PDB file of C-alpha atoms in Angstrom:
ATOM      1  CA  UNK M   1     -99.203  40.632-190.513  1.00  0.00           C
ATOM      2  CA  UNK M   2    -100.122  43.103-193.327  1.00  0.00           C
ATOM      3  CA  UNK M   3     -97.936  45.512-194.055  1.00  0.00           C
ATOM      4  CA  UNK M   4     -98.358  48.428-196.277  1.00  0.00           C
ATOM      5  CA  UNK M   5     -95.963  50.485-197.963  1.00  0.00           C
ATOM      6  CA  UNK M   6     -96.171  53.927-199.743  1.00  0.00           C
ATOM      7  CA  UNK M   7     -93.988  54.599-203.125  1.00  0.00           C
ATOM      8  CA  UNK M   8     -93.904  58.343-204.828  1.00  0.00           C
ATOM      9  CA  UNK M   9     -97.316  58.601-202.724  1.00  0.00           C
ATOM     10  CA  UNK M  10     -98.750  60.308-199.559  1.00  0.00           C
ATOM     11  CA  UNK M  11     -99.556  58.054-196.965  1.00  0.00           C
ATOM     12  CA  UNK M  12    -103.041  58.339-196.236  1.00  0.00           C
ATOM     13  CA  UNK M  13    -104.754  56.729-193.393  1.00  0.00           C
ATOM     14  CA  UNK M  14    -108.261  56.330-195.605  1.00  0.00           C
ATOM     15  CA  UNK M  15    -105.936  54.210-198.342  1.00  0.00           C
ATOM     16  CA  UNK M  16    -104.489  52.035-195.796  1.00  0.00           C
ATOM     17  CA  UNK M  17    -107.519  51.422-194.347  1.00  0.00           C
ATOM     18  CA  UNK M  18    -109.074  50.745-197.939  1.00  0.00           C
ATOM     19  CA  UNK M  19    -106.287  48.182-198.157  1.00  0.00           C
ATOM     20  CA  UNK M  20    -106.115  46.550-195.061  1.00  0.00           C
ATOM     21  CA  UNK M  21    -110.232  45.596-195.127  1.00  0.00           C
ATOM     22  CA  UNK M  22    -109.592  44.139-198.549  1.00  0.00           C
ATOM     23  CA  UNK M  23    -106.710  41.898-197.466  1.00  0.00           C
ATOM     24  CA  UNK M  24    -108.378  40.766-194.118  1.00  0.00           C
ATOM     25  CA  UNK M  25    -111.306  39.720-196.206  1.00  0.00           C
ATOM     26  CA  UNK M  26    -108.781  37.385-198.458  1.00  0.00           C
ATOM     27  CA  UNK M  27    -107.280  36.228-195.468  1.00  0.00           C
ATOM     28  CA  UNK M  28    -110.778  35.284-194.170  1.00  0.00           C
ATOM     29  CA  UNK M  29    -111.471  33.526-196.631  1.00  0.00           C
ATOM     30  CA  UNK M  30    -107.490  31.847-197.063  1.00  0.00           C
ATOM     31  CA  UNK M  31    -106.518  31.015-192.949  1.00  0.00           C
ATOM     32  CA  UNK M  32    -103.406  29.545-193.683  1.00  0.00           C
ATOM     33  CA  UNK M  33    -102.576  33.155-194.421  1.00  0.00           C
ATOM     34  CA  UNK M  34    -102.903  34.414-190.808  1.00  0.00           C
ATOM     35  CA  UNK M  35     -99.305  33.179-190.273  1.00  0.00           C
ATOM     36  CA  UNK M  36     -98.155  34.725-193.303  1.00  0.00           C
ATOM     37  CA  UNK M  37     -96.260  38.055-193.893  1.00  0.00           C
ATOM     38  CA  UNK M  38     -98.169  40.187-196.499  1.00  0.00           C
ATOM     39  CA  UNK M  39     -96.493  43.376-198.172  1.00  0.00           C
ATOM     40  CA  UNK M  40     -98.654  45.160-200.344  1.00  0.00           C
ATOM     41  CA  UNK M  41     -97.140  48.173-202.318  1.00  0.00           C
ATOM     42  CA  UNK M  42     -98.962  51.324-203.750  1.00  0.00           C
ATOM     43  CA  UNK M  43     -97.145  52.886-205.969  1.00  0.00           C
ATOM     44  CA  UNK M  44     -97.913  55.897-208.077  1.00  0.00           C
ATOM     45  CA  UNK M  45     -95.744  56.249-211.610  1.00  0.00           C
ATOM     46  CA  UNK M  46     -95.757  60.033-213.188  1.00  0.00           C
ATOM     47  CA  UNK M  47     -93.279  61.301-215.612  1.00  0.00           C
ATOM     48  CA  UNK M  48     -91.785  64.574-214.995  1.00  0.00           C
ATOM     49  CA  UNK M  49     -90.513  65.311-219.032  1.00  0.00           C
ATOM     50  CA  UNK M  50     -93.609  63.904-220.378  1.00  0.00           C
ATOM     51  CA  UNK M  51     -97.427  64.550-220.135  1.00  0.00           C
ATOM     52  CA  UNK M  52     -99.600  62.047-219.159  1.00  0.00           C
ATOM     53  CA  UNK M  53    -102.251  61.068-216.637  1.00  0.00           C
ATOM     54  CA  UNK M  54    -100.851  59.224-213.416  1.00  0.00           C
ATOM     55  CA  UNK M  55    -100.467  55.341-213.344  1.00  0.00           C
ATOM     56  CA  UNK M  56    -101.838  53.861-209.603  1.00  0.00           C
ATOM     57  CA  UNK M  57     -99.608  50.468-209.282  1.00  0.00           C
ATOM     58  CA  UNK M  58    -100.488  47.678-206.743  1.00  0.00           C
ATOM     59  CA  UNK M  59     -98.436  44.848-205.733  1.00  0.00           C
ATOM     60  CA  UNK M  60     -99.308  42.295-203.259  1.00  0.00           C
ATOM     61  CA  UNK M  61     -96.491  39.805-202.336  1.00  0.00           C
ATOM     62  CA  UNK M  62     -96.850  36.810-199.682  1.00  0.00           C
ATOM     63  CA  UNK M  63     -93.249  36.709-197.929  1.00  0.00           C
ATOM     64  CA  UNK M  64     -93.556  33.439-195.999  1.00  0.00           C
ATOM     65  CA  UNK M  65     -96.039  30.574-194.840  1.00  0.00           C
ATOM     66  CA  UNK M  66     -98.113  28.110-197.289  1.00  0.00           C
ATOM     67  CA  UNK M  67     -98.378  30.634-200.050  1.00  0.00           C
ATOM     68  CA  UNK M  68     -95.176  31.739-200.274  1.00  0.00           C
ATOM     69  CA  UNK M  69     -94.028  33.313-203.338  1.00  0.00           C
ATOM     70  CA  UNK M  70     -97.295  34.248-204.698  1.00  0.00           C
ATOM     71  CA  UNK M  71     -97.211  37.643-206.042  1.00  0.00           C
ATOM     72  CA  UNK M  72     -99.639  40.122-208.034  1.00  0.00           C
ATOM     73  CA  UNK M  73     -99.263  43.383-209.582  1.00  0.00           C
ATOM     74  CA  UNK M  74    -101.562  45.715-211.364  1.00  0.00           C
ATOM     75  CA  UNK M  75    -102.093  48.962-212.610  1.00  0.00           C
ATOM     76  CA  UNK M  76    -104.760  51.449-213.377  1.00  0.00           C
ATOM     77  CA  UNK M  77    -105.545  55.309-213.617  1.00  0.00           C
ATOM     78  CA  UNK M  78    -106.884  55.143-210.416  1.00  0.00           C
ATOM     79  CA  UNK M  79    -105.960  53.636-206.891  1.00  0.00           C
ATOM     80  CA  UNK M  80    -108.915  52.123-206.083  1.00  0.00           C
ATOM     81  CA  UNK M  81    -109.515  50.256-209.475  1.00  0.00           C
ATOM     82  CA  UNK M  82    -105.761  48.704-209.408  1.00  0.00           C
ATOM     83  CA  UNK M  83    -106.621  48.143-205.564  1.00  0.00           C
ATOM     84  CA  UNK M  84    -109.913  46.043-206.624  1.00  0.00           C
ATOM     85  CA  UNK M  85    -108.373  44.181-209.553  1.00  0.00           C
ATOM     86  CA  UNK M  86    -105.538  42.681-207.356  1.00  0.00           C
ATOM     87  CA  UNK M  87    -108.018  41.431-204.864  1.00  0.00           C
ATOM     88  CA  UNK M  88    -110.221  39.573-208.033  1.00  0.00           C
ATOM     89  CA  UNK M  89    -107.138  38.326-209.212  1.00  0.00           C
ATOM     90  CA  UNK M  90    -105.365  37.660-205.433  1.00  0.00           C
ATOM     91  CA  UNK M  91    -108.386  35.549-204.960  1.00  0.00           C
ATOM     92  CA  UNK M  92    -107.968  33.435-208.591  1.00  0.00           C
ATOM     93  CA  UNK M  93    -104.682  32.657-207.405  1.00  0.00           C
ATOM     94  CA  UNK M  94    -104.687  31.485-204.363  1.00  0.00           C
ATOM     95  CA  UNK M  95    -107.673  29.198-205.274  1.00  0.00           C
ATOM     96  CA  UNK M  96    -105.443  27.819-208.385  1.00  0.00           C
ATOM     97  CA  UNK M  97    -102.584  27.686-205.573  1.00  0.00           C
ATOM     98  CA  UNK M  98    -104.997  25.664-203.440  1.00  0.00           C
ATOM     99  CA  UNK M  99    -106.143  23.100-206.176  1.00  0.00           C
ATOM    100  CA  UNK M 100    -102.293  22.980-207.397  1.00  0.00           C
ATOM    101  CA  UNK M 101    -101.411  21.469-203.918  1.00  0.00           C
ATOM    102  CA  UNK M 102    -104.712  19.441-203.495  1.00  0.00           C
ATOM    103  CA  UNK M 103    -103.673  17.769-206.683  1.00  0.00           C
ATOM    104  CA  UNK M 104    -100.208  16.799-205.911  1.00  0.00           C
ATOM    105  CA  UNK M 105    -101.008  15.187-202.333  1.00  0.00           C
ATOM    106  CA  UNK M 106    -103.560  13.041-204.528  1.00  0.00           C
ATOM    107  CA  UNK M 107    -101.046  11.492-207.051  1.00  0.00           C
ATOM    108  CA  UNK M 108     -98.645  11.369-204.212  1.00  0.00           C
ATOM    109  CA  UNK M 109    -101.302   9.136-202.814  1.00  0.00           C
ATOM    110  CA  UNK M 110    -101.734   7.181-205.559  1.00  0.00           C
ATOM    111  CA  UNK M 111     -98.423   6.452-206.091  1.00  0.00           C
ATOM    112  CA  UNK M 112     -98.186   4.473-202.323  1.00  0.00           C
ATOM    113  CA  UNK M 113    -101.104   3.009-203.258  1.00  0.00           C
ATOM    114  CA  UNK M 114     -99.663   1.354-206.457  1.00  0.00           C
ATOM    115  CA  UNK M 115     -96.007   0.914-205.027  1.00  0.00           C
ATOM    116  CA  UNK M 116     -98.406  -1.065-201.659  1.00  0.00           C
ATOM    117  CA  UNK M 117    -100.243  -2.972-204.537  1.00  0.00           C
ATOM    118  CA  UNK M 118     -97.297  -4.212-206.334  1.00  0.00           C
ATOM    119  CA  UNK M 119     -95.441  -5.442-203.540  1.00  0.00           C
ATOM    120  CA  UNK M 120     -98.297  -7.341-202.756  1.00  0.00           C
ATOM    121  CA  UNK M 121     -98.320  -8.971-205.640  1.00  0.00           C
ATOM    122  CA  UNK M 122     -94.954  -9.803-206.761  1.00  0.00           C
ATOM    123  CA  UNK M 123     -94.165 -11.193-202.735  1.00  0.00           C
ATOM    124  CA  UNK M 124     -93.691 -14.999-203.331  1.00  0.00           C
ATOM    125  CA  UNK M 125     -94.530 -15.744-200.045  1.00  0.00           C
TER     126      UNK M 125
END
């Protein structure tokens, strides 16, 4: 489930559709995300005191499931640039997360194998 949150920004169906389309492509690539709750927060930072260009921030947070706790935050002068940047880094983060799980599983299997071999070696039957 994908939830899109707007902060200091007018709600727009065009922006909502763009974010949903980008996140759906990531979910299609990583099937474990289909059961996860994904929150995408779109923010605009504008200082009323100092004159400067607007800064748009896109945050993606996976709330539950296998990838629980994955957070990404990117900012840019354009909302669509920030969205593209966060989606690119999202792919890297999920690939790295999957690699980490595979490495841990392999090391657990090796430990089990070593323990079994050690028990066979030291048994005096």
